[in-house]
Short mmCIF file of C-alpha atoms in Angstrom, two decimals:
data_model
loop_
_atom_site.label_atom_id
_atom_site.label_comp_id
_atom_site.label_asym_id
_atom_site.label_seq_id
_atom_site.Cartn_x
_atom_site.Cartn_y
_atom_site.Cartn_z
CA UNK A 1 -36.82 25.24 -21.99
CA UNK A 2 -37.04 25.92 -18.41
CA UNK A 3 -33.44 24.57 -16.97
CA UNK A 4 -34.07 25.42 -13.49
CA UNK A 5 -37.17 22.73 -13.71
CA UNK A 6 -35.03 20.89 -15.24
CA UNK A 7 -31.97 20.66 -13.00
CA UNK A 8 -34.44 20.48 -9.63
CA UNK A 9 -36.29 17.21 -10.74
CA UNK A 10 -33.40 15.71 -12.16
CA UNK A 11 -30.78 16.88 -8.77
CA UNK A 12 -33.41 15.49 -6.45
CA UNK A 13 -34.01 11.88 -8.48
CA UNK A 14 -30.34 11.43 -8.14
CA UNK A 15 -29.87 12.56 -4.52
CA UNK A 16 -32.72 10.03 -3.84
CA UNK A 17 -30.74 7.27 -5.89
CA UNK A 18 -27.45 8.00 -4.38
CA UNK A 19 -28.91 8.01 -0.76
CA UNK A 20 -30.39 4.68 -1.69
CA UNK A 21 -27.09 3.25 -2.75
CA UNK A 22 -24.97 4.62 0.52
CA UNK A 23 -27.85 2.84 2.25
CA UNK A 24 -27.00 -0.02 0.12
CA UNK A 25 -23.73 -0.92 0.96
CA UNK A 26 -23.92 0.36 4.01
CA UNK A 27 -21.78 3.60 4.07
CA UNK A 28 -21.63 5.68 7.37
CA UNK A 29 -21.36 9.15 7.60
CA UNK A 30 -17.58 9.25 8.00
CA UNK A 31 -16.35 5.48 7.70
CA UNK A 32 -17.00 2.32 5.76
CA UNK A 33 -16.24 -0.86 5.18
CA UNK A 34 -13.21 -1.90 3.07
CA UNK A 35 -14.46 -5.10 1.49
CA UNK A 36 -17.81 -6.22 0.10
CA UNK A 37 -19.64 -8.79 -0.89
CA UNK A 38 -18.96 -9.80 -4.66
CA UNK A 39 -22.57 -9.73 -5.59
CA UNK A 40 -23.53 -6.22 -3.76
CA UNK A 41 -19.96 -4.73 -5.33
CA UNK A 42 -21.62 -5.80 -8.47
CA UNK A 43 -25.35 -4.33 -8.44
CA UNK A 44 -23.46 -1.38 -6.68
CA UNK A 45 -21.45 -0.49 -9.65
CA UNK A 46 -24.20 -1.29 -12.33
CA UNK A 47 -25.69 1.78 -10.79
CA UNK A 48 -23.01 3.94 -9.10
CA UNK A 49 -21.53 4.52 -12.94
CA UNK A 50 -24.57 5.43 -14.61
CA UNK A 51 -24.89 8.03 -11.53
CA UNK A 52 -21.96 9.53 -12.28
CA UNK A 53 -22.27 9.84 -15.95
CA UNK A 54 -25.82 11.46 -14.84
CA UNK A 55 -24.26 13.86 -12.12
CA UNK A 56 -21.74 14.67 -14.88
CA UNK A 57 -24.36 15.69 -17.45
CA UNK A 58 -26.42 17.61 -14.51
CA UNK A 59 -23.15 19.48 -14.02
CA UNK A 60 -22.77 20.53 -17.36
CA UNK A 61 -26.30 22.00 -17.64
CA UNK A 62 -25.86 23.72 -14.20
CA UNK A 63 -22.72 25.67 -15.89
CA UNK A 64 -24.50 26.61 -18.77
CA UNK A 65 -23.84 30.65 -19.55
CA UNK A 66 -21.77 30.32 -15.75
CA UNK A 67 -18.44 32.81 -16.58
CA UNK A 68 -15.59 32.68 -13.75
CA UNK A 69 -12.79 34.34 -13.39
CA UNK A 70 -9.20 32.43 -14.25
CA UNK A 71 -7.33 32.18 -11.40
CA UNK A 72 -3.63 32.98 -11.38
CA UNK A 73 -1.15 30.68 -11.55
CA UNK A 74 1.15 30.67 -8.62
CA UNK A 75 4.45 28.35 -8.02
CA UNK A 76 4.28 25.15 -6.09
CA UNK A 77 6.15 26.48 -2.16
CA UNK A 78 8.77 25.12 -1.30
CA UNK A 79 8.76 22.22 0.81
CA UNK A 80 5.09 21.21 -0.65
CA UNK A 81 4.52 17.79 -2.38
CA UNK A 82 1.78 16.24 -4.27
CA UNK A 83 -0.29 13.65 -2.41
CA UNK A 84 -0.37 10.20 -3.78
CA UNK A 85 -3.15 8.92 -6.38
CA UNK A 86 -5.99 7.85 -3.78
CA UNK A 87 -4.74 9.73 -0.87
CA UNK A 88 -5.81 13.20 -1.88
CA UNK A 89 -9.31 15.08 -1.43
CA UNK A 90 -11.88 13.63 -2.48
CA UNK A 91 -12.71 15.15 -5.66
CA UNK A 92 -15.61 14.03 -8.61
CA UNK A 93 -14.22 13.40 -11.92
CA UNK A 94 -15.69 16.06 -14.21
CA UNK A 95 -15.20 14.42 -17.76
CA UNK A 96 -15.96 10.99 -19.20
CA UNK A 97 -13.59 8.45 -19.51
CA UNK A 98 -12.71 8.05 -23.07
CA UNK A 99 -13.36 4.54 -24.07
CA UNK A 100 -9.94 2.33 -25.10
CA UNK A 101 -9.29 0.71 -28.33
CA UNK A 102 -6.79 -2.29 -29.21
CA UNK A 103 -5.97 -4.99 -27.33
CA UNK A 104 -6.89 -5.83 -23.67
CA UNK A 105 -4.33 -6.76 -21.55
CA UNK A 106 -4.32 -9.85 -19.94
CA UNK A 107 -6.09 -10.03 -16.11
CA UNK A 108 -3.49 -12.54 -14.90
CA UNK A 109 -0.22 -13.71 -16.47
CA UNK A 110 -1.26 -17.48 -15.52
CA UNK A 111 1.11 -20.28 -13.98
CA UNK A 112 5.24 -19.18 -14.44
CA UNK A 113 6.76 -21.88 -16.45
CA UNK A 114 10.26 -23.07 -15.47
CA UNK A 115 13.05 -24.72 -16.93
CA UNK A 116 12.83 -27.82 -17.15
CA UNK A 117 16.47 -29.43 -16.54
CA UNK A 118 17.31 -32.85 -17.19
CA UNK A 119 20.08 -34.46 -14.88
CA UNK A 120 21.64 -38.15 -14.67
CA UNK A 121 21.69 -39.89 -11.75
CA UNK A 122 19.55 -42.66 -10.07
CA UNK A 123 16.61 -41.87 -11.73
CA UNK A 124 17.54 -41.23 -15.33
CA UNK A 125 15.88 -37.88 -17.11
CA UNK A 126 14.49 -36.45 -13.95
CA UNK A 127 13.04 -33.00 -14.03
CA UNK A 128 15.08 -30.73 -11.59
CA UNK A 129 12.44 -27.91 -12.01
CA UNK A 130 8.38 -28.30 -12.40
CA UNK A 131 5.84 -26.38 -13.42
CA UNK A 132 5.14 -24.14 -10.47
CA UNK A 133 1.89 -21.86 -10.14
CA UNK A 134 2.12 -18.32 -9.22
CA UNK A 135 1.40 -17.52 -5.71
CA UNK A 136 0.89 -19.70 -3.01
CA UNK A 137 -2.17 -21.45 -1.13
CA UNK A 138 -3.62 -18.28 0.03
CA UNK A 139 -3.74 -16.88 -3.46
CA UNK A 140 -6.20 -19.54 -4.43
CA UNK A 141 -8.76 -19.16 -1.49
CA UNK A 142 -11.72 -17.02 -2.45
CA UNK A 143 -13.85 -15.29 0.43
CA UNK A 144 -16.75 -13.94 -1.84
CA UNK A 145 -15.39 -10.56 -1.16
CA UNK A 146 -14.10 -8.07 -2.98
CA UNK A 147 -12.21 -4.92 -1.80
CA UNK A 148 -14.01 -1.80 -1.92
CA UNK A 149 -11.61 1.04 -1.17
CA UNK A 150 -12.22 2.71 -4.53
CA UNK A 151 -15.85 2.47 -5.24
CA UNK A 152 -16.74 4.02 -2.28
CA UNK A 153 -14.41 7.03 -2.89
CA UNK A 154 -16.63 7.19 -6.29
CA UNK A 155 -19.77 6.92 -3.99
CA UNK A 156 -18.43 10.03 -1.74
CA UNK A 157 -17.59 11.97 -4.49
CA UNK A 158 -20.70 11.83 -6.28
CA UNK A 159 -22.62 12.23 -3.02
CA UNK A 160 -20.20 15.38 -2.50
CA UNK A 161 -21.17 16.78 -6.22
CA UNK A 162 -24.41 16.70 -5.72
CA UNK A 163 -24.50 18.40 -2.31
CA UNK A 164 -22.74 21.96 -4.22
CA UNK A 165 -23.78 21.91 -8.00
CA UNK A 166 -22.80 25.45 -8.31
CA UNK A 167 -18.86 24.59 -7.31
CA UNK A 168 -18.88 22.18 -9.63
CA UNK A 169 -19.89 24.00 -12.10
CA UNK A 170 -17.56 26.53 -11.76
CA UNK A 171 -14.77 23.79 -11.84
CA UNK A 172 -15.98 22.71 -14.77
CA UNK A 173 -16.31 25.99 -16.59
CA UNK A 174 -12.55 26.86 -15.10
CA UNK A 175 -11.70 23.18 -16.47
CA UNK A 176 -12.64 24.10 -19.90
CA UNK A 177 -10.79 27.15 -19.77
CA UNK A 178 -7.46 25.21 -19.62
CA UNK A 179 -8.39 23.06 -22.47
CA UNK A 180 -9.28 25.84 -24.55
CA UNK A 181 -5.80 26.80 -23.65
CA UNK A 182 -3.76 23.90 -24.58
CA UNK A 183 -2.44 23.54 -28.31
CA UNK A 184 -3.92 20.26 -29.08
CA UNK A 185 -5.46 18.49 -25.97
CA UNK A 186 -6.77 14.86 -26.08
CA UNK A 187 -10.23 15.91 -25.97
CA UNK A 188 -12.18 19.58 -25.51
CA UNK A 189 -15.56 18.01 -24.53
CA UNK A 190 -16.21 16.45 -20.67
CA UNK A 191 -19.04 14.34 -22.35
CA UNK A 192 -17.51 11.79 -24.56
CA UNK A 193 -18.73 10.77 -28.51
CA UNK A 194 -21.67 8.44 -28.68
CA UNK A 195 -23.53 6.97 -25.34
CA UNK A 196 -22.23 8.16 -22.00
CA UNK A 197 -20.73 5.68 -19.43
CA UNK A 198 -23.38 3.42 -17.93
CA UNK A 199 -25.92 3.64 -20.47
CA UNK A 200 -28.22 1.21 -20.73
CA UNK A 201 -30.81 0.06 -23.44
CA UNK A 202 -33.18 -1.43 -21.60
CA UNK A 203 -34.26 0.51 -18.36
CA UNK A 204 -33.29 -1.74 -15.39
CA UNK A 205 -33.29 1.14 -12.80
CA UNK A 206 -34.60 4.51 -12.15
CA UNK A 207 -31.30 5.94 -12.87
CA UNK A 208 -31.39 4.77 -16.23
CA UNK A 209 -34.21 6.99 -17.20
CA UNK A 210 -32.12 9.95 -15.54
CA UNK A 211 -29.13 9.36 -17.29
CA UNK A 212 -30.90 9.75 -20.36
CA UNK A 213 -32.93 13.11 -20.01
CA UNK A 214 -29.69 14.11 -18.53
CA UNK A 215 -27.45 13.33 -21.63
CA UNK A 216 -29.88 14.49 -23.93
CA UNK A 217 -30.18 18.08 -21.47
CA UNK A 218 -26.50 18.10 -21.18
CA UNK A 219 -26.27 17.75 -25.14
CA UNK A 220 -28.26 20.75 -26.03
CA UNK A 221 -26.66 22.45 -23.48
CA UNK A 222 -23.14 22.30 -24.83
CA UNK A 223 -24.87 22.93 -28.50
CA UNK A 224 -26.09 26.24 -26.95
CA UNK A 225 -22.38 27.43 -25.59
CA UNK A 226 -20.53 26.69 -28.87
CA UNK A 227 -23.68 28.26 -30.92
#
């Protein structure tokens, strides 16, 4: 198997496909817009998380046989605080998210019921409280846009991956490191059981057909580190 082949035709596919999506919705080089259009949020995501879950898989076959040093643990200084979730550096998630089971929770708890309170006076059996809707009228008035704060920190941290494969991949192999570590972590694997986030039967994009030469790649990749 010649990985380096391997790794070049799939990098450049994506870099092309994440270029194309930046151009998309319409990214700069250093600012963006908060809010999108519901329909381009949409055909944005149907191909930003497929690109990640490919990027992902690319990482794992760039670390193959990589060996780091650990680093040493040192103590948090003094004075130094954690930055809020979303307010850090931008950093790409190295492991799949593990799909949930049970029940979903509700999107929206629906209108808040009150009371209802009978009283006597001149009009007998008169509700004191109604049935009052959550939020008022500016809750109810729908632009067409959607806030997209978060998806584009996905988009720059992909686009960041892909610009230093090695430095992920050395995250990654230091990431592993720590689970091998821990007593009885969640999960060992960054690639989760079954088909990787995004996949798609039926190829609707080019990154599609990347995701799955990179899954099946990344696949005997981690068969030949545990072998």
């Amino acid at each position: 198997m010649d990985w380096a082949r391997a790794i070049e035709i799939n990098h450049a596919a994506l870099t092309r496909i994440v270029a194309a999506l930046i151009a998309m919705v319409g990214l700069a080089a250093e600012s963006a817009a908060a809010r999108l259009p519901r329909p381009l949020y949409r055909r944005a995501l149907s191909v930003l998380r497929p690109a990640e879950s490919a990027v992902r898989r690319l990482i794992v076959i760039v670390a193959r046989g990589v060996v780091v040093k650990p680093r040493a643990v040192r103590a948090m200084p003094k004075g130094l605080t954690l930055a809020r979730a979303g307010r850090g550096a931008t950093s790409f998630q190295l492991f799949d998210s593990r799909k949930r089971f049970g029940p979903m929770r509700p999107r929206s708890a629906g209108p808040k019921i009150a009371p209802r309170v009978f009283v006597f006076g001149d009009s007998p059996f008169a509700p004191l409280f109604q049935l009052q809707e959550s939020g008022g009228a500016e809750a109810l008035i729908d632009d067409g846009m959607v806030g997209a704060r978060r998806l584009l920190r996905r988009l720059a941290a992909v686009r960041m991956a892909l610009e230093d494969l090695p430095r992920q991949a050395q995250r990654l192999v230091r990431w592993q490191a720590r689970r091998e570590r821990m007593t009885s972590p969640k999960f060992r694997s960054p690639l989760r059981p079954g088909l990787p986030p995004g996949y798609c039967k039926q190829q609707k994009h080019e990154v599609d057909a990347v995701l799955r030469e990179c899954h099946a790649l990344a696949s005997d990749a981690l068969k030949e580190d545990t072998s």
